[in-house]
One Martini backbone bead per residue (centre of mass of N, CA, C, O) as a GRO file, in nm:
protein
  108
    1UNK     BB    1   0.050   0.066  -0.012
    2UNK     BB    2   0.278   0.268  -0.026
    3UNK     BB    3   0.290   0.309  -0.335
    4UNK     BB    4  -0.001   0.402  -0.368
    5UNK     BB    5   0.018   0.663  -0.195
    6UNK     BB    6   0.238   0.801  -0.359
    7UNK     BB    7   0.082   0.817  -0.623
    8UNK     BB    8  -0.155   0.984  -0.517
    9UNK     BB    9   0.013   1.229  -0.426
   10UNK     BB   10   0.134   1.296  -0.702
   11UNK     BB   11  -0.140   1.342  -0.846
   12UNK     BB   12  -0.241   1.570  -0.663
   13UNK     BB   13  -0.010   1.765  -0.726
   14UNK     BB   14  -0.056   1.775  -1.031
   15UNK     BB   15  -0.347   1.882  -1.021
   16UNK     BB   16  -0.282   2.143  -0.866
   17UNK     BB   17  -0.084   2.257  -1.073
   18UNK     BB   18  -0.285   2.260  -1.315
   19UNK     BB   19  -0.497   2.444  -1.184
   20UNK     BB   20  -0.313   2.691  -1.153
   21UNK     BB   21  -0.246   2.714  -1.454
   22UNK     BB   22  -0.538   2.757  -1.555
   23UNK     BB   23  -0.592   3.019  -1.399
   24UNK     BB   24  -0.366   3.183  -1.528
   25UNK     BB   25  -0.467   3.149  -1.825
   26UNK     BB   26  -0.747   3.275  -1.785
   27UNK     BB   27  -0.643   3.555  -1.707
   28UNK     BB   28  -0.489   3.606  -1.970
   29UNK     BB   29  -0.732   3.585  -2.162
   30UNK     BB   30  -0.888   3.823  -2.047
   31UNK     BB   31  -0.674   4.039  -2.105
   32UNK     BB   32  -0.654   3.986  -2.413
   33UNK     BB   33  -0.951   4.040  -2.483
   34UNK     BB   34  -0.953   4.333  -2.386
   35UNK     BB   35  -0.723   4.434  -2.571
   36UNK     BB   36  -0.854   4.361  -2.840
   37UNK     BB   37  -1.104   4.538  -2.809
   38UNK     BB   38  -0.947   4.805  -2.783
   39UNK     BB   39  -0.799   4.789  -3.060
   40UNK     BB   40  -1.050   4.767  -3.239
   41UNK     BB   41  -1.165   5.043  -3.159
   42UNK     BB   42  -0.925   5.214  -3.251
   43UNK     BB   43  -0.934   5.124  -3.546
   44UNK     BB   44  -1.220   5.219  -3.610
   45UNK     BB   45  -1.158   5.519  -3.544
   46UNK     BB   46  -0.922   5.554  -3.750
   47UNK     BB   47  -1.101   5.479  -4.011
   48UNK     BB   48  -1.276   5.712  -3.906
   49UNK     BB   49  -1.356   5.993  -4.096
   50UNK     BB   50  -1.466   6.268  -4.269
   51UNK     BB   51  -1.483   6.087  -4.543
   52UNK     BB   52  -1.660   5.830  -4.383
   53UNK     BB   53  -1.832   6.054  -4.227
   54UNK     BB   54  -1.992   6.299  -4.004
   55UNK     BB   55  -1.735   6.407  -3.924
   56UNK     BB   56  -1.524   6.639  -3.849
   57UNK     BB   57  -1.207   6.730  -3.953
   58UNK     BB   58  -1.095   6.792  -3.656
   59UNK     BB   59  -1.125   6.469  -3.568
   60UNK     BB   60  -0.887   6.381  -3.711
   61UNK     BB   61  -0.598   6.208  -3.684
   62UNK     BB   62  -0.557   6.201  -3.991
   63UNK     BB   63  -0.512   6.311  -4.291
   64UNK     BB   64  -0.674   6.289  -4.566
   65UNK     BB   65  -0.685   6.216  -4.877
   66UNK     BB   66  -0.709   6.371  -5.156
   67UNK     BB   67  -0.943   6.421  -5.388
   68UNK     BB   68  -1.014   6.373  -5.709
   69UNK     BB   69  -1.122   6.571  -5.960
   70UNK     BB   70  -1.341   6.575  -6.191
   71UNK     BB   71  -1.239   6.631  -6.538
   72UNK     BB   72  -1.044   6.819  -6.698
   73UNK     BB   73  -0.748   6.840  -6.815
   74UNK     BB   74  -0.469   7.004  -6.783
   75UNK     BB   75  -0.296   7.252  -6.918
   76UNK     BB   76  -0.016   7.370  -7.007
   77UNK     BB   77   0.184   7.614  -6.926
   78UNK     BB   78   0.283   7.927  -7.024
   79UNK     BB   79   0.613   8.019  -7.090
   80UNK     BB   80   0.908   8.169  -7.166
   81UNK     BB   81   1.046   7.894  -7.244
   82UNK     BB   82   0.754   7.840  -7.394
   83UNK     BB   83   0.713   8.006  -7.720
   84UNK     BB   84   0.557   7.855  -7.952
   85UNK     BB   85   0.290   8.028  -7.957
   86UNK     BB   86   0.419   8.302  -8.048
   87UNK     BB   87   0.543   8.226  -8.331
   88UNK     BB   88   0.265   8.164  -8.461
   89UNK     BB   89   0.069   8.415  -8.362
   90UNK     BB   90   0.308   8.661  -8.288
   91UNK     BB   91   0.446   8.724  -8.561
   92UNK     BB   92   0.615   9.057  -8.635
   93UNK     BB   93   0.868   9.061  -8.841
   94UNK     BB   94   0.707   9.155  -9.118
   95UNK     BB   95   0.674   9.423  -9.022
   96UNK     BB   96   0.766   9.694  -9.235
   97UNK     BB   97   0.772   9.584  -9.501
   98UNK     BB   98   0.807   9.589  -9.835
   99UNK     BB   99   0.557   9.493 -10.052
  100UNK     BB  100   0.669   9.593 -10.341
  101UNK     BB  101   0.918   9.422 -10.281
  102UNK     BB  102   0.988   9.122 -10.433
  103UNK     BB  103   1.273   9.033 -10.315
  104UNK     BB  104   1.187   9.048 -10.004
  105UNK     BB  105   0.921   8.844 -10.043
  106UNK     BB  106   1.020   8.591 -10.235
  107UNK     BB  107   0.906   8.643 -10.546
  108UNK     BB  108   0.600   8.761 -10.602
   0.00000   0.00000   0.00000
């Protein structure tokens, strides 16, 4: 019987150790579940900004990306470096030439 009592005592100690371990793990799971819920709420708030809800822009955590406006594409600006439009429409170099002089006008 001596061996049997030793075995029973060992098993009782093992069961008590496992019960304590289960309690510790259950407490950890509760903490982790609460943390996950908190992070999910923060994420939902971060994804909701003035462009996706009725919230005012001042409540945005980060500024939303500007939306592209539909419409005509912009034409390139005319600059002094790019005067190709002036030479076609505004060429005044021929002004003041003698129209009656056929040699100056290219033989007309």
